[in-house]
Coordinates of C-alpha atoms in Angstrom, one line a residue:
M1 CA 0.1 0.2 0.4
G2 CA 1.3 3.6 -0.9
F3 CA 1.6 6.4 1.5
R4 CA -1.1 8.0 0.0
Q5 CA -3.0 5.4 0.6
K6 CA -1.6 4.7 3.8
K7 CA -2.6 8.2 4.7
F8 CA -6.4 7.9 3.2
C9 CA -7.2 5.4 5.4
K10 CA -5.7 6.2 8.5
L11 CA -7.9 9.7 7.8
M12 CA -11.1 7.9 6.9
L13 CA -10.4 5.4 10.8
A14 CA -10.6 9.3 12.3
G15 CA -13.4 10.6 10.8
V16 CA -15.2 7.0 11.6
L17 CA -14.0 7.5 15.2
L18 CA -14.4 11.2 15.4
C19 CA -18.7 10.3 14.8
M20 CA -18.6 7.4 17.2
V21 CA -17.5 9.7 19.4
I22 CA -20.5 12.7 18.7
L23 CA -22.7 9.8 18.3
M24 CA -22.2 8.6 22.0
L25 CA -22.2 12.6 23.1
S26 CA -25.8 13.0 20.8
V27 CA -27.4 9.9 22.3
V28 CA -26.3 10.5 26.7
V29 CA -27.8 14.5 26.0
Y30 CA -30.4 12.9 24.7
Q31 CA -30.9 10.9 27.4
E32 CA -30.1 13.5 30.2
K33 CA -32.4 15.2 28.3
Q34 CA -35.5 12.1 28.6
I35 CA -35.2 12.2 32.1
D36 CA -37.0 9.2 33.5
Y37 CA -40.1 11.6 35.9
S38 CA -42.8 8.8 35.7
W39 CA -41.9 7.6 39.1
L40 CA -43.4 11.2 40.2
E41 CA -46.6 10.2 38.4
F42 CA -50.1 10.7 41.6
V43 CA -50.6 6.7 40.2
D44 CA -52.6 4.8 41.5
D45 CA -51.5 2.9 44.3
E46 CA -54.3 1.7 46.0
T47 CA -55.0 4.3 48.5
S48 CA -59.2 4.9 48.9
E49 CA -59.1 8.4 46.9
D50 CA -57.8 5.3 43.2
N51 CA -60.9 3.1 43.2
C52 CA -62.3 6.2 40.8
N53 CA -61.1 6.1 37.4
C54 CA -60.2 9.6 37.1
K55 CA -60.0 9.8 34.2
K56 CA -63.6 8.8 33.1
I57 CA -64.5 11.7 35.9
I58 CA -62.4 14.4 34.3
E59 CA -64.4 13.3 31.2
G60 CA -67.5 13.9 33.0
D61 CA -68.5 10.8 32.8
I62 CA -71.7 10.6 34.2
E63 CA -71.9 7.2 35.7
E64 CA -68.1 7.4 36.7
I65 CA -69.3 10.2 39.0
E66 CA -71.6 8.9 40.4
R67 CA -69.8 6.2 41.4
A68 CA -67.6 8.7 43.5
K69 CA -70.5 10.1 45.0
I70 CA -71.8 7.7 46.6
L71 CA -68.1 6.3 48.1
T72 CA -67.1 9.8 49.0
I73 CA -70.3 9.0 52.2
T74 CA -69.1 5.7 53.3
R75 CA -68.5 5.5 56.4
T76 CA -65.1 2.7 56.0
F77 CA -64.0 5.7 52.9
K78 CA -63.8 8.2 54.9
N79 CA -62.2 6.7 57.8
K80 CA -59.5 5.3 55.4
T81 CA -58.9 9.0 53.2
K82 CA -58.2 10.8 56.5
V83 CA -54.2 11.2 57.7
T84 CA -54.8 13.5 61.1
D85 CA -51.7 16.5 62.5
E86 CA -50.8 14.0 65.0
Q87 CA -49.9 11.9 61.9
Y88 CA -48.0 13.9 59.5
T89 CA -46.5 14.4 62.9
E90 CA -45.3 11.2 63.0
V91 CA -43.8 10.7 59.2
T92 CA -42.4 14.3 58.4
K93 CA -39.6 13.3 60.9
D94 CA -37.4 11.9 58.5
C95 CA -37.9 14.0 56.0
E96 CA -36.1 12.1 52.7
I97 CA -38.9 9.5 53.1
F98 CA -41.7 12.3 53.6
R99 CA -40.9 14.2 50.0
T100 CA -40.5 11.0 48.6
T101 CA -43.6 9.1 49.2
H102 CA -45.3 12.2 48.3
K103 CA -43.9 13.2 45.7
Y104 CA -42.6 16.9 46.0
L105 CA -40.8 17.3 42.9
P106 CA -37.3 17.9 43.4
V107 CA -36.1 18.6 40.7
V108 CA -37.2 22.4 37.6
L109 CA -39.6 20.3 35.5
S110 CA -38.0 23.1 32.3
E111 CA -35.2 25.9 31.9
E112 CA -38.6 28.5 31.4
E113 CA -40.3 27.9 34.8
E114 CA -36.3 27.8 36.6
A115 CA -36.0 31.2 35.3
F116 CA -39.5 32.8 36.1
P117 CA -39.7 31.9 40.2
L118 CA -43.0 32.2 42.1
A119 CA -43.9 33.3 45.0
Y120 CA -46.8 32.3 47.2
S121 CA -48.5 33.3 50.4
I122 CA -50.6 30.9 51.8
V123 CA -53.0 31.6 55.1
V124 CA -53.9 28.8 56.7
H125 CA -55.4 28.5 60.3
H126 CA -57.1 24.3 60.3
K127 CA -57.9 20.9 57.7
V128 CA -53.4 20.0 57.3
Q129 CA -54.8 17.6 54.6
N130 CA -55.9 20.1 52.6
F131 CA -52.7 22.2 52.9
E132 CA -50.5 19.9 52.6
W133 CA -52.1 18.7 49.2
L134 CA -52.2 22.4 48.2
L135 CA -48.4 22.1 48.7
R136 CA -48.0 19.0 47.5
S137 CA -49.7 20.0 44.3
I138 CA -48.3 23.6 43.9
Y139 CA -44.3 23.5 45.1
A140 CA -41.3 23.0 42.8
P141 CA -37.5 24.0 44.1
Q142 CA -37.5 27.7 42.3
N143 CA -40.6 29.1 44.0
F144 CA -41.5 30.2 47.5
Y145 CA -43.7 29.9 49.5
C146 CA -44.4 31.4 53.2
I147 CA -47.2 30.1 55.2
H148 CA -48.4 31.9 58.1
V149 CA -50.5 30.0 60.5
D150 CA -52.9 31.7 62.1
K151 CA -52.7 32.1 66.5
K152 CA -56.0 30.9 67.5
S153 CA -55.7 27.4 65.5
P154 CA -55.2 24.5 67.9
E155 CA -51.6 23.5 69.0
S156 CA -51.6 20.2 66.5
T157 CA -52.1 21.5 63.4
V158 CA -50.1 24.4 64.5
K159 CA -47.2 21.9 64.8
A160 CA -47.8 19.4 62.1
I161 CA -47.5 22.4 59.8
N162 CA -44.7 23.7 61.4
A163 CA -43.1 20.1 60.9
I164 CA -44.3 20.2 57.2
V165 CA -42.2 23.0 56.4
S166 CA -39.2 22.4 58.1
C167 CA -39.1 19.8 56.0
F168 CA -37.6 22.4 52.7
D169 CA -35.7 25.2 51.6
N170 CA -37.7 27.5 50.1
V171 CA -40.8 26.6 52.3
F172 CA -41.2 28.7 55.6
I173 CA -43.5 31.0 58.2
A174 CA -44.2 34.0 58.6
S175 CA -42.1 35.8 60.6
Q176 CA -45.3 37.4 62.1
L177 CA -48.7 35.6 62.9
E178 CA -51.7 37.4 63.5
E179 CA -54.6 36.6 65.3
V180 CA -57.3 36.3 62.8
V181 CA -60.5 37.6 62.7
Y182 CA -62.9 37.5 60.4
A183 CA -63.9 40.1 57.7
S184 CA -61.3 42.3 60.0
W185 CA -57.3 44.4 59.4
S186 CA -55.9 40.7 61.0
R187 CA -56.7 39.4 57.8
V188 CA -55.1 42.1 55.1
Q189 CA -51.9 41.9 57.8
A190 CA -51.7 38.0 57.8
D191 CA -50.6 38.3 53.3
L192 CA -48.8 41.6 54.3
N193 CA -46.1 39.3 56.8
C194 CA -46.1 37.0 53.8
M195 CA -45.5 39.4 51.5
K196 CA -43.1 41.8 53.4
D197 CA -40.6 37.9 54.0
L198 CA -41.2 37.0 50.4
Y199 CA -40.4 40.5 49.5
L200 CA -37.3 40.2 51.4
I201 CA -35.6 36.4 51.3
S202 CA -35.7 36.6 47.3
D203 CA -35.4 39.3 44.7
R204 CA -35.7 36.3 42.1
W205 CA -39.3 35.7 41.6
K206 CA -42.1 37.8 39.1
Y207 CA -45.1 36.8 40.6
L208 CA -47.2 37.4 44.3
I209 CA -49.9 34.6 44.4
N210 CA -52.3 34.4 47.2
L211 CA -53.6 31.1 48.8
C212 CA -56.4 29.5 51.3
G213 CA -55.2 26.4 53.0
Q214 CA -58.4 25.1 50.9
D215 CA -57.5 26.6 47.6
L216 CA -55.8 23.6 44.7
P217 CA -54.4 24.5 41.0
I218 CA -56.5 24.0 38.2
K219 CA -53.2 24.8 35.5
T220 CA -48.9 23.5 36.0
N221 CA -47.0 25.7 37.3
L222 CA -45.1 25.9 33.7
E223 CA -49.1 27.2 32.2
M224 CA -49.2 29.2 35.6
V225 CA -46.1 30.8 34.4
R226 CA -47.0 31.0 30.4
A227 CA -49.3 33.1 31.6
L228 CA -47.9 35.7 34.0
K229 CA -45.4 36.9 31.1
E230 CA -48.7 37.6 28.8
L231 CA -49.7 39.8 31.8
G232 CA -46.5 41.8 30.3
G233 CA -45.6 43.7 34.5
G234 CA -49.2 43.9 34.9
N235 CA -51.4 42.2 37.7
S236 CA -54.3 40.3 37.9
L237 CA -57.3 40.7 40.1
E238 CA -61.2 41.3 40.9
T239 CA -61.8 44.6 41.1
E240 CA -65.6 46.8 39.9
S241 CA -66.9 49.9 40.8
M242 CA -68.3 49.9 44.8
P243 CA -71.8 49.5 45.0
A244 CA -74.0 51.5 47.1
H245 CA -74.7 49.7 50.2
K246 CA -71.2 48.3 50.8
E247 CA -70.7 51.9 51.8
V248 CA -71.0 51.5 55.1
R249 CA -67.9 49.1 55.6
W250 CA -66.1 52.2 55.5
K251 CA -68.2 54.7 55.5
K252 CA -67.9 54.3 60.2
R253 CA -65.3 52.6 62.4
H254 CA -65.4 49.0 63.0
I255 CA -63.4 46.9 66.6
V256 CA -62.5 43.9 66.8
K257 CA -64.2 42.6 70.7
D258 CA -64.9 39.0 71.8
G259 CA -63.0 37.3 69.0
T260 CA -65.1 39.2 66.3
I261 CA -65.5 42.1 64.7
Q262 CA -68.5 44.9 65.4
I263 CA -69.3 48.5 63.9
T264 CA -69.7 51.5 66.1
D265 CA -72.2 54.6 65.9
Q266 CA -68.0 56.8 64.7
D267 CA -68.1 58.2 61.9
K268 CA -65.2 57.8 59.7
M269 CA -63.0 60.8 57.0
P270 CA -62.7 59.7 53.5
P271 CA -59.6 57.7 52.0
P272 CA -57.0 59.8 52.1
H273 CA -55.8 61.6 48.9
G274 CA -59.3 61.6 47.5
I275 CA -58.2 58.0 46.6
K276 CA -62.2 55.7 45.5
L277 CA -62.5 53.1 47.0
F278 CA -63.2 49.8 44.4
S279 CA -64.4 46.1 45.7
G280 CA -62.9 43.4 44.9
G281 CA -61.9 39.4 46.8
A282 CA -59.3 39.5 49.6
Y283 CA -57.2 37.0 46.7
F284 CA -54.2 39.4 44.1
V285 CA -52.1 37.8 41.4
V286 CA -49.5 40.7 41.4
S287 CA -45.9 41.4 40.6
R288 CA -43.2 42.1 42.5
A289 CA -43.6 45.8 41.7
F290 CA -47.0 45.8 42.8
V291 CA -45.6 44.4 45.8
H292 CA -41.9 47.5 46.0
Y293 CA -44.6 50.2 45.9
V294 CA -47.3 48.4 48.6
F295 CA -44.2 48.3 50.9
E296 CA -42.3 52.3 49.3
D297 CA -45.5 54.3 48.9
P298 CA -46.9 56.7 51.3
K299 CA -50.2 57.1 49.6
A300 CA -50.4 53.0 49.4
Q301 CA -49.6 53.2 53.0
D302 CA -51.4 56.2 54.1
L303 CA -54.5 53.6 52.5
M304 CA -53.2 50.7 54.5
S305 CA -53.4 52.8 57.5
W306 CA -56.9 54.3 56.7
S307 CA -58.3 50.4 56.3
T308 CA -57.6 48.8 59.4
D309 CA -61.0 49.4 61.4
T310 CA -63.2 48.9 58.5
F311 CA -65.4 46.0 57.9
S312 CA -63.6 43.2 55.4
P313 CA -60.9 45.1 54.3
D314 CA -59.7 43.0 52.5
E315 CA -62.3 42.7 49.5
F316 CA -61.6 46.7 48.7
I317 CA -57.7 47.3 49.8
W318 CA -55.9 45.2 46.8
A319 CA -59.1 46.0 43.5
T320 CA -58.7 49.8 45.0
L321 CA -55.0 50.1 45.5
Q322 CA -55.1 48.4 41.5
R323 CA -56.6 51.2 40.1
I324 CA -54.5 53.8 41.8
P325 CA -52.6 55.8 38.9
G326 CA -49.0 55.4 39.2
V327 CA -48.8 51.3 40.9
P328 CA -47.4 49.6 38.5
G329 CA -49.8 48.2 36.3
F330 CA -52.6 49.9 36.9
I331 CA -55.7 49.8 35.7
R332 CA -57.6 53.0 34.9
A333 CA -60.1 54.5 37.4
H334 CA -63.6 54.3 34.9
S335 CA -66.0 51.7 34.8
K336 CA -65.2 50.0 31.1
F337 CA -62.3 48.8 32.8
D338 CA -63.3 46.8 36.0
V339 CA -62.8 43.2 36.2
T340 CA -65.0 40.8 37.4
D341 CA -64.2 37.6 39.0
M342 CA -65.1 35.7 35.8
F343 CA -62.2 38.1 34.1
S344 CA -59.3 37.9 36.9
I345 CA -57.1 34.8 36.7
S346 CA -56.2 34.4 40.5
R347 CA -59.3 32.2 41.7
L348 CA -62.2 30.8 40.3
I349 CA -64.9 30.6 43.0
K350 CA -68.8 30.1 42.2
W351 CA -71.4 31.5 44.9
V352 CA -74.8 30.4 44.6
Y353 CA -76.9 32.9 44.0
H354 CA -74.8 33.1 39.7
E355 CA -75.3 29.0 39.8
G356 CA -78.0 27.9 37.3
S357 CA -78.6 26.2 34.1
Y358 CA -78.6 28.6 30.5
D359 CA -77.2 32.1 30.7
A360 CA -75.9 31.3 34.3
V361 CA -73.0 32.6 35.5
Y362 CA -71.7 28.9 36.3
P363 CA -73.0 25.3 36.5
P364 CA -74.6 24.2 39.4
C365 CA -72.8 23.5 42.5
Q366 CA -71.1 19.6 41.6
G367 CA -71.1 19.6 45.7
I368 CA -72.7 21.8 48.9
H369 CA -72.6 25.1 49.6
V370 CA -70.8 26.4 52.4
R371 CA -71.6 30.0 53.1
A372 CA -72.8 30.6 49.0
V373 CA -69.5 28.9 48.3
C374 CA -69.4 26.6 46.1
V375 CA -67.7 23.3 48.2
Y376 CA -66.0 21.4 44.4
G377 CA -66.8 17.5 44.2
V378 CA -65.8 15.1 41.3
G379 CA -68.2 16.6 39.1
D380 CA -66.4 20.0 38.6
L381 CA -63.4 18.5 37.9
Q382 CA -64.6 19.2 33.8
W383 CA -66.5 22.9 34.4
M384 CA -63.6 23.3 35.8
L385 CA -60.2 22.3 34.1
E386 CA -62.3 24.5 30.9
Q387 CA -61.9 27.8 33.0
N388 CA -59.2 30.1 32.8
H389 CA -58.3 30.9 35.9
L390 CA -54.5 29.4 38.0
F391 CA -56.4 27.9 40.9
A392 CA -60.3 27.2 42.1
N393 CA -61.5 27.3 46.0
K394 CA -62.8 25.8 47.5
F395 CA -62.0 22.0 48.7
D396 CA -63.1 19.6 51.5
V397 CA -60.9 16.3 51.8
D398 CA -63.5 15.6 54.2
F399 CA -66.4 16.0 52.2
D400 CA -64.0 15.1 48.3
P401 CA -60.8 13.5 48.4
I402 CA -61.8 12.3 45.6
A403 CA -62.2 15.2 43.7
M404 CA -58.6 16.9 45.6
R405 CA -56.9 13.4 44.0
C406 CA -57.8 13.0 39.9
L407 CA -57.5 17.1 40.0
G408 CA -53.6 16.6 41.1
K409 CA -53.6 13.9 38.7
H410 CA -54.4 15.1 35.7
L411 CA -52.0 17.7 36.4
R412 CA -49.5 16.2 37.1
H413 CA -49.5 13.7 34.6
K414 CA -49.4 16.9 31.8
A415 CA -47.1 18.7 34.4
L416 CA -45.0 15.7 33.6
H417 CA -45.0 14.1 30.4
L418 CA -47.8 16.6 27.6
Q419 CA -46.0 20.3 27.8
H420 CA -42.6 20.5 27.3

């Protein structure tokens, strides 16, 4: 063989070897990108909640929905699905086992989610099992979670929630806790305490969402990230013109006495700076810039100070701040720009007086009503997942754990396999 032929053969061999190396590296990279997350599925694992076919329920199968409804009212089923506060305190003694068996996400599922962390303020006072299912459903290692536990909560509840929280680096108890009285300023203060803690703990998160212990997500984390990006730095919360019958809530001074809020005969001064009040709800989705404004702007601080002796300030304070010119993401005060709860993505709530059939705001509740609000059942899931909201309220593990389980299974499967 001539010199040129030998040289050519060596070059060919080197080329073949290089191609093989590149191919092997490509396979390795591909395999790394195709990590098997199937063990994180909320699969059927012989728990009582898995005695029904969740896929059929979410598709609206009437027979399967009725079977689930019958199952949830049996005493045996209720006893098997209940997890006590003491059991949570015990199972969290080994955090690694707790996180693994309860299938908390140990990794960020996408670069897009990693680059867009979220912050959560969660107000809880009872039903630890509900809270734990909520945390499990929204937990991701890149996000931040502040938990406000009502000072009035039973000792077993406080102990169990503290035990759960201790198993995570990015979940913490609020540095200041309130004794929350229904319809008083303390409900707003609880969120403000978490808001402040979250603002100081990291400058990475992009949006803040406030929740209560009976909320559940109806979107995956990635779907939320993409929905929030579409806001373009804006906020999403209910904010409407103040109806006349609610004016007494802030025109008269209110006080907390014997654990309840009571009206007095004392007139209040008008809102400071000529601020026009708007009606809304307790729940919001707001940008980090909005949070900065709340704590740093004198006008916002004056409004909050003025609101401390009003009735149900959580139902006007956020709605009003959103309409003040200069607030990051504000919308104009004219009624044409009002946002109802159906168009705010913060929370999906079925009110009994808006339910009905044709031309009603929502179809009839398939669960039960508590204080005019639908506690969702399995029959609500199909409709719920068709809505644009990020979260739904309310759920109760003591009423329908199958609805919670099926919703969680659906979203976890979607997060792991159907969206990236």
